[in-house]
Amino acid sequence: MLLEFQGYVLAYRLRAAVGGRVRPPGEPLSLACYAARRLERQALARNLVRGGLDAQQVQRLDALTGELMFGFWLNPAEVAAFLRAALRQGGHAALGDPDAFAALLSDSERARLGELGVRLVCAHHLTCLSLAAPLLDPDALAGVWQRVEATTPPLFVDELALAGQV
């Protein structure tokens, strides 16, 4: 779950940097708050599979999925929808430039990662953004997935270091 939280933090930062309609509402969630909402989402999803949910529970599941940006980096449809919205409002350099993406990291995160780690983090997340491109070409999609899996970053975000997790 720590990598998932880290993905949430980076998605939040990227969406905030792009701004406009893709900007997430409110402040970023703390690790504890994220974990509580993630457990709530997991329970709702489990109940959905076991026996269904009423309309209000489905709405809550959808709201939690959106708030947690669950699957943001690894869901090609989610990535494509984000990129379309981001590009409609002018885009952002962090959507393709590793240096601009690295600017989303704090100074302490960059120091913790070192130069090679920063490059790995940028390569991984920019590769995740490329998941949107080959949706119609299964062979290309398989190649992108191989690149994503080959660049899984370590844990590094400040929120985890402050909580004693890194």
PDB file of C-alpha atoms in Angstrom, residues 35-129:
ATOM      1  CA  ALA A  35      -5.160   4.398   4.508  1.00  0.00           C
ATOM      2  CA  ALA A  36      -8.532   4.842   6.223  1.00  0.00           C
ATOM      3  CA  ARG A  37     -10.259   5.803   2.987  1.00  0.00           C
ATOM      4  CA  ARG A  38      -8.478   3.003   1.119  1.00  0.00           C
ATOM      5  CA  LEU A  39      -9.757   0.466   3.668  1.00  0.00           C
ATOM      6  CA  GLU A  40     -13.274   1.891   3.308  1.00  0.00           C
ATOM      7  CA  ARG A  41     -12.996   1.602  -0.485  1.00  0.00           C
ATOM      8  CA  GLN A  42     -11.697  -1.956  -0.194  1.00  0.00           C
ATOM      9  CA  ALA A  43     -14.631  -2.958   2.038  1.00  0.00           C
ATOM     10  CA  LEU A  44     -17.145  -1.438  -0.390  1.00  0.00           C
ATOM     11  CA  ALA A  45     -15.498  -3.186  -3.351  1.00  0.00           C
ATOM     12  CA  ARG A  46     -15.538  -6.493  -1.477  1.00  0.00           C
ATOM     13  CA  ASN A  47     -19.242  -6.011  -0.659  1.00  0.00           C
ATOM     14  CA  LEU A  48     -19.952  -5.169  -4.300  1.00  0.00           C
ATOM     15  CA  VAL A  49     -18.420  -8.464  -5.406  1.00  0.00           C
ATOM     16  CA  ARG A  50     -20.109 -10.505  -2.665  1.00  0.00           C
ATOM     17  CA  GLY A  51     -23.638  -9.265  -2.966  1.00  0.00           C
ATOM     18  CA  GLY A  52     -23.975  -5.870  -4.483  1.00  0.00           C
ATOM     19  CA  LEU A  53     -24.320  -2.346  -3.213  1.00  0.00           C
ATOM     20  CA  ASP A  54     -27.180   0.098  -3.114  1.00  0.00           C
ATOM     21  CA  ALA A  55     -26.978   3.274  -5.166  1.00  0.00           C
ATOM     22  CA  GLN A  56     -25.593   5.371  -2.301  1.00  0.00           C
ATOM     23  CA  GLN A  57     -22.836   2.829  -1.623  1.00  0.00           C
ATOM     24  CA  VAL A  58     -21.918   2.711  -5.319  1.00  0.00           C
ATOM     25  CA  GLN A  59     -21.686   6.507  -5.331  1.00  0.00           C
ATOM     26  CA  ARG A  60     -19.416   6.383  -2.267  1.00  0.00           C
ATOM     27  CA  LEU A  61     -17.231   3.741  -3.936  1.00  0.00           C
ATOM     28  CA  ASP A  62     -16.933   5.930  -7.031  1.00  0.00           C
ATOM     29  CA  ALA A  63     -16.175   9.012  -4.916  1.00  0.00           C
ATOM     30  CA  LEU A  64     -13.449   7.190  -2.988  1.00  0.00           C
ATOM     31  CA  THR A  65     -11.959   5.821  -6.208  1.00  0.00           C
ATOM     32  CA  GLY A  66     -11.779   9.344  -7.600  1.00  0.00           C
ATOM     33  CA  GLU A  67     -10.450  10.930  -4.415  1.00  0.00           C
ATOM     34  CA  LEU A  68      -7.746   8.294  -3.979  1.00  0.00           C
ATOM     35  CA  MET A  69      -6.948   8.495  -7.702  1.00  0.00           C
ATOM     36  CA  PHE A  70      -7.010   4.716  -7.434  1.00  0.00           C
ATOM     37  CA  GLY A  71      -5.259   3.172 -10.418  1.00  0.00           C
ATOM     38  CA  PHE A  72      -4.254   6.566 -11.827  1.00  0.00           C
ATOM     39  CA  TRP A  73      -0.815   5.518 -13.097  1.00  0.00           C
ATOM     40  CA  LEU A  74      -1.566   1.976 -14.263  1.00  0.00           C
ATOM     41  CA  ASN A  75      -5.026   2.262 -15.818  1.00  0.00           C
ATOM     42  CA  PRO A  76      -4.679   3.110 -19.536  1.00  0.00           C
ATOM     43  CA  ALA A  77      -8.233   4.474 -19.733  1.00  0.00           C
ATOM     44  CA  GLU A  78      -7.671   6.715 -16.688  1.00  0.00           C
ATOM     45  CA  VAL A  79      -4.344   7.931 -18.078  1.00  0.00           C
ATOM     46  CA  ALA A  80      -5.933   8.659 -21.450  1.00  0.00           C
ATOM     47  CA  ALA A  81      -8.799  10.625 -19.860  1.00  0.00           C
ATOM     48  CA  PHE A  82      -6.347  12.630 -17.742  1.00  0.00           C
ATOM     49  CA  LEU A  83      -4.083  13.409 -20.700  1.00  0.00           C
ATOM     50  CA  ARG A  84      -7.005  14.477 -22.895  1.00  0.00           C
ATOM     51  CA  ALA A  85      -8.238  16.838 -20.174  1.00  0.00           C
ATOM     52  CA  ALA A  86      -4.739  18.145 -19.439  1.00  0.00           C
ATOM     53  CA  LEU A  87      -3.983  18.777 -23.113  1.00  0.00           C
ATOM     54  CA  ARG A  88      -7.335  20.550 -23.646  1.00  0.00           C
ATOM     55  CA  GLN A  89      -6.270  23.131 -21.111  1.00  0.00           C
ATOM     56  CA  GLY A  90      -2.765  23.600 -22.482  1.00  0.00           C
ATOM     57  CA  GLY A  91      -0.818  20.715 -20.971  1.00  0.00           C
ATOM     58  CA  HIS A  92       2.219  20.957 -18.733  1.00  0.00           C
ATOM     59  CA  ALA A  93       5.918  20.276 -19.290  1.00  0.00           C
ATOM     60  CA  ALA A  94       5.847  17.524 -16.624  1.00  0.00           C
ATOM     61  CA  LEU A  95       3.713  15.420 -18.987  1.00  0.00           C
ATOM     62  CA  GLY A  96       6.751  14.613 -21.115  1.00  0.00           C
ATOM     63  CA  ASP A  97       9.909  16.309 -19.832  1.00  0.00           C
ATOM     64  CA  PRO A  98      11.816  14.348 -17.162  1.00  0.00           C
ATOM     65  CA  ASP A  99      13.316  17.536 -15.692  1.00  0.00           C
ATOM     66  CA  ALA A 100       9.876  19.125 -15.365  1.00  0.00           C
ATOM     67  CA  PHE A 101       8.517  15.935 -13.805  1.00  0.00           C
ATOM     68  CA  ALA A 102      11.472  15.858 -11.393  1.00  0.00           C
ATOM     69  CA  ALA A 103      10.460  19.359 -10.280  1.00  0.00           C
ATOM     70  CA  LEU A 104       7.331  17.753  -8.753  1.00  0.00           C
ATOM     71  CA  LEU A 105       9.620  16.085  -6.196  1.00  0.00           C
ATOM     72  CA  SER A 106      10.709  17.905  -3.058  1.00  0.00           C
ATOM     73  CA  ASP A 107      14.365  18.710  -2.444  1.00  0.00           C
ATOM     74  CA  SER A 108      14.543  16.055   0.260  1.00  0.00           C
ATOM     75  CA  GLU A 109      12.972  13.453  -2.028  1.00  0.00           C
ATOM     76  CA  ARG A 110      15.497  14.230  -4.759  1.00  0.00           C
ATOM     77  CA  ALA A 111      18.318  14.014  -2.212  1.00  0.00           C
ATOM     78  CA  ARG A 112      16.960  10.715  -0.853  1.00  0.00           C
ATOM     79  CA  LEU A 113      16.712   9.261  -4.357  1.00  0.00           C
ATOM     80  CA  GLY A 114      19.966  10.571  -5.783  1.00  0.00           C
ATOM     81  CA  GLU A 115      20.400  11.365  -9.456  1.00  0.00           C
ATOM     82  CA  LEU A 116      19.873   7.789 -10.655  1.00  0.00           C
ATOM     83  CA  GLY A 117      16.781   7.343  -8.477  1.00  0.00           C
ATOM     84  CA  VAL A 118      15.243  10.572  -9.754  1.00  0.00           C
ATOM     85  CA  ARG A 119      15.800   9.393 -13.326  1.00  0.00           C
ATOM     86  CA  LEU A 120      14.162   6.051 -12.482  1.00  0.00           C
ATOM     87  CA  VAL A 121      11.150   7.743 -10.878  1.00  0.00           C
ATOM     88  CA  CYS A 122      10.720  10.067 -13.867  1.00  0.00           C
ATOM     89  CA  ALA A 123      11.171   7.243 -16.379  1.00  0.00           C
ATOM     90  CA  HIS A 124       8.626   5.078 -14.555  1.00  0.00           C
ATOM     91  CA  HIS A 125       5.923   7.718 -14.284  1.00  0.00           C
ATOM     92  CA  LEU A 126       6.400   9.151 -17.764  1.00  0.00           C
ATOM     93  CA  THR A 127       6.236   5.590 -19.097  1.00  0.00           C
ATOM     94  CA  CYS A 128       2.962   5.148 -17.194  1.00  0.00           C
ATOM     95  CA  LEU A 129       1.641   8.219 -19.007  1.00  0.00           C
TER      96      LEU A 129
END
